[in-house]
mmCIF file of C-alpha atoms in Angstrom:
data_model
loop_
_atom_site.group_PDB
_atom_site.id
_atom_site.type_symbol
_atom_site.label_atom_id
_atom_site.label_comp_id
_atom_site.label_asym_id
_atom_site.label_seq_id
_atom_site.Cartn_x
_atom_site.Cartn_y
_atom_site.Cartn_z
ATOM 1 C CA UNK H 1 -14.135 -94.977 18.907
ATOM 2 C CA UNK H 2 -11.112 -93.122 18.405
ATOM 3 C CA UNK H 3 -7.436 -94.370 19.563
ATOM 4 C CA UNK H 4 -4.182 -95.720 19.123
ATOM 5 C CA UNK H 5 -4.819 -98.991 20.906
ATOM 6 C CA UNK H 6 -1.376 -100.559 20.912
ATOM 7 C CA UNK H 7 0.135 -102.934 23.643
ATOM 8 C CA UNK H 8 2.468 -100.118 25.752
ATOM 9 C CA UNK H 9 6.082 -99.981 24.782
ATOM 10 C CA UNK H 10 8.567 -99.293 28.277
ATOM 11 C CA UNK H 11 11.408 -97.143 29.098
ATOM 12 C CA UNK H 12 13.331 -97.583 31.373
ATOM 13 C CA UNK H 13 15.587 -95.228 32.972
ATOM 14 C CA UNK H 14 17.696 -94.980 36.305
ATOM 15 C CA UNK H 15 16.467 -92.746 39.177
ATOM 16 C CA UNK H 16 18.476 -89.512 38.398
ATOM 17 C CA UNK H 17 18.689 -90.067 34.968
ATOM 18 C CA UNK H 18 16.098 -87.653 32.459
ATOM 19 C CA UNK H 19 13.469 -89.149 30.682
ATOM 20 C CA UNK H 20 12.631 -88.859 27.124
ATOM 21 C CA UNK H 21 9.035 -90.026 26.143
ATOM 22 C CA UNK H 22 7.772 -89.507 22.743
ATOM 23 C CA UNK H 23 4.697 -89.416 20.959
ATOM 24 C CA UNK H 24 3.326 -89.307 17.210
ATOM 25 C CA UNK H 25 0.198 -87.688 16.662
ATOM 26 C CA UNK H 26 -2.725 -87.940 13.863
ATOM 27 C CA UNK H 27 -4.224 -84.805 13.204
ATOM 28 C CA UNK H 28 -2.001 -82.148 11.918
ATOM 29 C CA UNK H 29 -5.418 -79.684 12.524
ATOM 30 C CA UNK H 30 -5.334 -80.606 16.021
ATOM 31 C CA UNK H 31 -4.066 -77.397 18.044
ATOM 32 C CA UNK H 32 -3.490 -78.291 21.824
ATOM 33 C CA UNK H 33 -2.046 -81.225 23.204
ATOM 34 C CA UNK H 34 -1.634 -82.215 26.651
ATOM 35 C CA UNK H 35 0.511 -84.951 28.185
ATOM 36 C CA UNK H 36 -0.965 -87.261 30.848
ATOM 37 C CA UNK H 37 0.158 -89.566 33.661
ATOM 38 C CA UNK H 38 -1.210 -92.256 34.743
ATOM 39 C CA UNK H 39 -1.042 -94.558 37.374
ATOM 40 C CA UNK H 40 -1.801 -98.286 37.762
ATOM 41 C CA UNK H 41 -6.160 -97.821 38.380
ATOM 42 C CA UNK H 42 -6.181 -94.674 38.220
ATOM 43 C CA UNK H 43 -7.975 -91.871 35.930
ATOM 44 C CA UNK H 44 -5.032 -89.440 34.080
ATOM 45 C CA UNK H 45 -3.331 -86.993 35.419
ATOM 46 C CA UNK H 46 -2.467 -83.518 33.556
ATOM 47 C CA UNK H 47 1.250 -82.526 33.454
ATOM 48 C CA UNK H 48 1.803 -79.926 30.879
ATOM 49 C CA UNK H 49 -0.087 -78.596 27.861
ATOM 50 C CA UNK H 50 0.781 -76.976 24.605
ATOM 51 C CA UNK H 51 -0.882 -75.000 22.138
ATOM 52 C CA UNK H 52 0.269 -75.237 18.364
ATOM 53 C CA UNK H 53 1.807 -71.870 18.502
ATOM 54 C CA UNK H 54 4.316 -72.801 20.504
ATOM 55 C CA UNK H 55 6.895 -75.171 19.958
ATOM 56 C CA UNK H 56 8.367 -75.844 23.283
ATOM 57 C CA UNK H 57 6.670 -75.000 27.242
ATOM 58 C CA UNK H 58 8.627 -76.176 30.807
ATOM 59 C CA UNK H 59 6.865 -77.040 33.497
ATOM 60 C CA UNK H 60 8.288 -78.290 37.023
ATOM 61 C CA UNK H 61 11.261 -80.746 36.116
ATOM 62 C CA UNK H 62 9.125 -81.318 32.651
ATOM 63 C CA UNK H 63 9.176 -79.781 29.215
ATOM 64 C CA UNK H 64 7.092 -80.628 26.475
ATOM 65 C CA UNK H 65 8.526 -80.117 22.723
ATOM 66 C CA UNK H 66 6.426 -79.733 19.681
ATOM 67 C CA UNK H 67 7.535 -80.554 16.327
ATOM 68 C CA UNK H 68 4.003 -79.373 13.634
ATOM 69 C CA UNK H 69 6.427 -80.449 10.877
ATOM 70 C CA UNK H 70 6.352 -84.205 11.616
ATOM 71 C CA UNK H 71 3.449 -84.158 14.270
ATOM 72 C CA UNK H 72 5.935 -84.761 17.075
ATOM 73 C CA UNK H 73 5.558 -84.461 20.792
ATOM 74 C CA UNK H 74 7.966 -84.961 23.073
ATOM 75 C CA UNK H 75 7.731 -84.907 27.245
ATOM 76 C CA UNK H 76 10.933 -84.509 29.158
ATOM 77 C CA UNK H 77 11.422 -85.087 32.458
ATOM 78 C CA UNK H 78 14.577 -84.123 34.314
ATOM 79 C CA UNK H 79 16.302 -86.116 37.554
ATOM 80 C CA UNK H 80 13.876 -88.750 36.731
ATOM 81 C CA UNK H 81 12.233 -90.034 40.234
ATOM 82 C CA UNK H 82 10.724 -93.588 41.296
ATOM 83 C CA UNK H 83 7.702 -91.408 41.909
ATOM 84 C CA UNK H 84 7.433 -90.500 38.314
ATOM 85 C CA UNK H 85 6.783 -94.568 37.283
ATOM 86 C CA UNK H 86 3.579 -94.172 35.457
ATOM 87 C CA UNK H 87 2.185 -94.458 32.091
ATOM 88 C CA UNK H 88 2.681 -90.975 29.918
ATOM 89 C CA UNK H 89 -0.106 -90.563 27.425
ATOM 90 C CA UNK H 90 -0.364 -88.043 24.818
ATOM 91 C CA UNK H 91 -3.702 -86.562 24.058
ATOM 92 C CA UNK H 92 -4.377 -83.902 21.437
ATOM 93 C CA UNK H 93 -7.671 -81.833 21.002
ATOM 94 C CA UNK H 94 -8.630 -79.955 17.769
ATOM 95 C CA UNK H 95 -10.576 -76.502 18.243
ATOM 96 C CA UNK H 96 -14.112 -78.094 16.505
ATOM 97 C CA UNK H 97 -16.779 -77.331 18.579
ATOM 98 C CA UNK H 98 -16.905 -80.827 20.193
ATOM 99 C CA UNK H 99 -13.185 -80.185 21.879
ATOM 100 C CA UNK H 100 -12.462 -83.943 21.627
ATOM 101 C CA UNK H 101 -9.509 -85.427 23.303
ATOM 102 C CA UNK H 102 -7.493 -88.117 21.561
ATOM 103 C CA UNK H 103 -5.218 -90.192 23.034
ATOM 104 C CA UNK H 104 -2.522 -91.697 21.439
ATOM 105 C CA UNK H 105 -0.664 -94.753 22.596
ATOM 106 C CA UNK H 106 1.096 -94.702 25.829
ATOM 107 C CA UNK H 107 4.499 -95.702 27.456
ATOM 108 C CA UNK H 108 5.476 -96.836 30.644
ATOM 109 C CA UNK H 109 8.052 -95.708 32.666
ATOM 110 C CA UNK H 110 10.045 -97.629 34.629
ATOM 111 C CA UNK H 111 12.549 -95.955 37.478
ATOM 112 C CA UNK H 112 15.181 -98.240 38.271
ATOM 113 C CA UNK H 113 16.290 -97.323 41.985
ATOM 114 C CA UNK W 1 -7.709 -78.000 41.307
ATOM 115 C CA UNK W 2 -10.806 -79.364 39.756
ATOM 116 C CA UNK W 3 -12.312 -82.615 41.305
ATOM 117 C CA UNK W 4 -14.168 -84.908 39.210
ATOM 118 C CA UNK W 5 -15.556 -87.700 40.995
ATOM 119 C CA UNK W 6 -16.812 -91.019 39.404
ATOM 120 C CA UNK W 7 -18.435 -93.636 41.757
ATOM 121 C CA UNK W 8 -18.001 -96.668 42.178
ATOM 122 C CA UNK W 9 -14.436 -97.039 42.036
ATOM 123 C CA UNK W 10 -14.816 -100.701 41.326
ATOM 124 C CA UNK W 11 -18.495 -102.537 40.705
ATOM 125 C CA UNK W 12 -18.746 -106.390 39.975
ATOM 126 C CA UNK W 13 -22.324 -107.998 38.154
ATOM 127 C CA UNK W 14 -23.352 -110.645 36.943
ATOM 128 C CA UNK W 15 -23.878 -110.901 33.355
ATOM 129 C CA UNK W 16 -27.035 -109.971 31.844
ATOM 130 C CA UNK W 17 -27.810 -107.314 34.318
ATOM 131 C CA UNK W 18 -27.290 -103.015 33.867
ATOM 132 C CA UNK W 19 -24.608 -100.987 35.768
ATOM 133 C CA UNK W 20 -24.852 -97.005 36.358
ATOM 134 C CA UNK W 21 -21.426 -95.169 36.581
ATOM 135 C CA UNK W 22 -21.515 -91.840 37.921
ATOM 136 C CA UNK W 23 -18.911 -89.057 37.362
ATOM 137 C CA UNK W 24 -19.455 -85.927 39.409
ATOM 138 C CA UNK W 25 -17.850 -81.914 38.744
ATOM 139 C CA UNK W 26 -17.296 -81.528 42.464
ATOM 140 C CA UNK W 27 -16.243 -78.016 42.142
ATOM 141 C CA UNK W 28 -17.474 -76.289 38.230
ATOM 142 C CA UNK W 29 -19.982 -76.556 35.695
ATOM 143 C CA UNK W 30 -19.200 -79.218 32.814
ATOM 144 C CA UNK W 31 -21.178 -78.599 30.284
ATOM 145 C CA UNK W 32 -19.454 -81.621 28.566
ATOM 146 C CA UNK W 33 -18.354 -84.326 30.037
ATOM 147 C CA UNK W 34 -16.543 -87.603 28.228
ATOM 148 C CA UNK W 35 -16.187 -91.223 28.363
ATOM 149 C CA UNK W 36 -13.729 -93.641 27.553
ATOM 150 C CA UNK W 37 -12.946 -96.828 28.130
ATOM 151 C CA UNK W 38 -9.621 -98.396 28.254
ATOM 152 C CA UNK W 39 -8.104 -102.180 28.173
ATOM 153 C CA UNK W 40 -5.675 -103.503 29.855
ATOM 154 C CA UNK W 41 -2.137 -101.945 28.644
ATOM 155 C CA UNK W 42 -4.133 -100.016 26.262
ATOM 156 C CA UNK W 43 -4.911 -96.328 25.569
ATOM 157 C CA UNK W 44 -7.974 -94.707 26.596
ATOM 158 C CA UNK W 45 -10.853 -95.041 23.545
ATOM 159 C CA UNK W 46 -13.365 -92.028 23.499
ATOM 160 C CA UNK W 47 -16.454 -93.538 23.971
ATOM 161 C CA UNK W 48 -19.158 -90.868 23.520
ATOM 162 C CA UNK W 49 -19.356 -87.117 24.586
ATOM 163 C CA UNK W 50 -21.758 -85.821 27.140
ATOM 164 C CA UNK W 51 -23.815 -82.653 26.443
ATOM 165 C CA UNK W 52 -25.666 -81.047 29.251
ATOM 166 C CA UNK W 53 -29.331 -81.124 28.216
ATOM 167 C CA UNK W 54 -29.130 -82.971 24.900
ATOM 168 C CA UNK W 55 -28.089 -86.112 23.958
ATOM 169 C CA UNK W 56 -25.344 -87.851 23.623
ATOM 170 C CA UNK W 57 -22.549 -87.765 20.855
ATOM 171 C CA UNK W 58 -21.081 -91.051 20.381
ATOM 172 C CA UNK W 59 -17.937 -92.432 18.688
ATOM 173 C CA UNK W 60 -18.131 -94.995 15.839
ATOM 174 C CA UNK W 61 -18.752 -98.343 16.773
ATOM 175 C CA UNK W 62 -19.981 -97.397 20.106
ATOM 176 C CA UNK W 63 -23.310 -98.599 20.660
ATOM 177 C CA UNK W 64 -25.812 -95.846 22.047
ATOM 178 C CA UNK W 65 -28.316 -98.735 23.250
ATOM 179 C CA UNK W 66 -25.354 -100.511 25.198
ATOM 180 C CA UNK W 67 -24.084 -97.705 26.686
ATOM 181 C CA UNK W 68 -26.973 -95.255 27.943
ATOM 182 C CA UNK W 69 -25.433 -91.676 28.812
ATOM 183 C CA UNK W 70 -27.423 -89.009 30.606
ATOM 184 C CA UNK W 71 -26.208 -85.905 31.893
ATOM 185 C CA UNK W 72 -28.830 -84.324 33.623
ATOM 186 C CA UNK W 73 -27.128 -81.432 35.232
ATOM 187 C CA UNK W 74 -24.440 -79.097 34.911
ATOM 188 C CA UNK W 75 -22.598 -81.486 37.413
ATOM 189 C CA UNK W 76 -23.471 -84.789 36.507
ATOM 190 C CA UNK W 77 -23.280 -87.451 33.920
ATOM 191 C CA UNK W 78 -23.927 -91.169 34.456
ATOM 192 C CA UNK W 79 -23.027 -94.116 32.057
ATOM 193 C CA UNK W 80 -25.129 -97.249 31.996
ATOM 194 C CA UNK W 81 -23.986 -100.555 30.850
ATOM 195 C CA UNK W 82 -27.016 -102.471 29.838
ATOM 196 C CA UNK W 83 -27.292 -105.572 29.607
ATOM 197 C CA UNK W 84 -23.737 -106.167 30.266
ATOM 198 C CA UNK W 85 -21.929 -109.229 29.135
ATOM 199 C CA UNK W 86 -17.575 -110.303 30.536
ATOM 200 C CA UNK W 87 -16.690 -108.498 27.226
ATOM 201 C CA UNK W 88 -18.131 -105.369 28.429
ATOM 202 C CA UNK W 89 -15.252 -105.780 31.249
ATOM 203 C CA UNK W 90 -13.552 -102.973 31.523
ATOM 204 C CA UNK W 91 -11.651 -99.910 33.113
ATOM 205 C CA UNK W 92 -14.325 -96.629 32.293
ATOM 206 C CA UNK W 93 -12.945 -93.198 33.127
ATOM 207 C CA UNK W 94 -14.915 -90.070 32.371
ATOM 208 C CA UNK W 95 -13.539 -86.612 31.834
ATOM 209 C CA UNK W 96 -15.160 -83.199 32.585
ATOM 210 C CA UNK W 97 -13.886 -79.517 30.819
ATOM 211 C CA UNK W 98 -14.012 -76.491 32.830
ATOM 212 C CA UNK W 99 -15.192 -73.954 30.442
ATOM 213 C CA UNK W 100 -13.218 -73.276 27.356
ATOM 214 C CA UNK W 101 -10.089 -74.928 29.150
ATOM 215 C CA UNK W 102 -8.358 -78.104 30.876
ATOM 216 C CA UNK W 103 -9.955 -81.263 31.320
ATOM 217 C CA UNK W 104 -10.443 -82.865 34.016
ATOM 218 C CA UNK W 105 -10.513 -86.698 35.090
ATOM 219 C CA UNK W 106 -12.297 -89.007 37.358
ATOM 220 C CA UNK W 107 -10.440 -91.758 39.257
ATOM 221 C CA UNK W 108 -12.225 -94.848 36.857
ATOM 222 C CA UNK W 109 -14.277 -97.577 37.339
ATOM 223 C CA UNK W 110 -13.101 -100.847 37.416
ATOM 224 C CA UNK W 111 -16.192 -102.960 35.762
ATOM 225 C CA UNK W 112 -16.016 -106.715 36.123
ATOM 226 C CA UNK W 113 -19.007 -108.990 34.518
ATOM 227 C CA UNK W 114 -19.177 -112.249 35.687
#
């Protein structure tokens, strides 16, 4: 199957602080891309989507950056919150008829209170 | 939103024996559904790709006969692990798409073979 299967790297932030979690992706004919969080034994979560037209979307306390150039995604998250310790995935789809998602390798975040 | 549903939530067998995973559009048709698997502290691996009414799509290096996928309805695609051995331990989360748009995922299923 398809995947990054790596070992998850951490960041950790402190509770007010913003987030930065970043992701390198493989396909530069992939077109949308969605960031996921996930929860200890639980399925993913959507946050925010983008479509490879844009290059930057905002969301509630996120924002998701797109760089085609160097096949760079970026999620943001503002006035991080302990609520918001997860694992952030980044998952990109190419427009083929199967609509495929990919995930690439994750990262956990840790709030410190 | 859109409620996929995927049942059990946690299933231990003993090895040797099969295991049916359900996953369940609660609310829209999914003409595809997906399934991945996932290790511990890993990402999630596409497994295979669910087509209403037609067979299966799987990834490479997934095997078909292991890992039996039927989706039957425009609501429903199940996963059996035949045969299952303690490798075949695993976290299995399936995905549905609503139309041409977001995807949708079920809560997981926690397989442990014994």
């Amino acid at each position: 199957g398809e995947s990054v299967g790596l070992h998850l790297p951490t960041l950790s932030v402190q509770e007010g602080d913003n987030s930065i979690i970043n992701c390198a992706y493989s396909n530069s004919a992939s077109d949308y891309f969605i960031w996921y969080k996930q929860e200890s034994g639980k399925g993913p979560q959507f946050i925010i989507d983008i479509r490879s037209n844009m290059d930057k979307r905002q969301g509630q306390r996120v924002t998701v950056l797109l760089n085609k150039t160097v096949k760079h995604l970026s999620l943001q998250i503002a006035a991080t919150q302990p609520g918001d310790s997860a694992v952030y995935f980044c998952a990109e789809m190419g427009m083929d008829s199967s609509y495929k998602l990919i995930f690439g390798s994750g990262t956990r975040l840790l709030v410190r209170p | 939103g859109a409620v996929v549903s995927q049942h059990p939530s946690r299933v231990i067998c003993k090895s040797g024996t099969s295991v049916k995973i359900e996953c369940r559009s609660l609310d829209f048709q999914a003409t595809t559904m997906f399934w991945y698997r996932q290790f511990p502290k890993q990402s999630l691996m596409l497994m295979a790709t669910s087509n209403e009414g037609s067979k299966a799509t799987y990834e490479q290096g997934v095997e078909k006969d292991k890992f039996l996928i039927n989706h039957a309805s425009l609501t429903l695609s199940t996963l059996t692990v035949t045969s299952a051995h303690p490798e075949d331990s695993s976290f299995y989360i399936c995905s549905a798409r609503r139309g041409g748009g977001e995807a949708f995922f079920g809560q997981g299923t926690r397989l442990t073979v014994v």
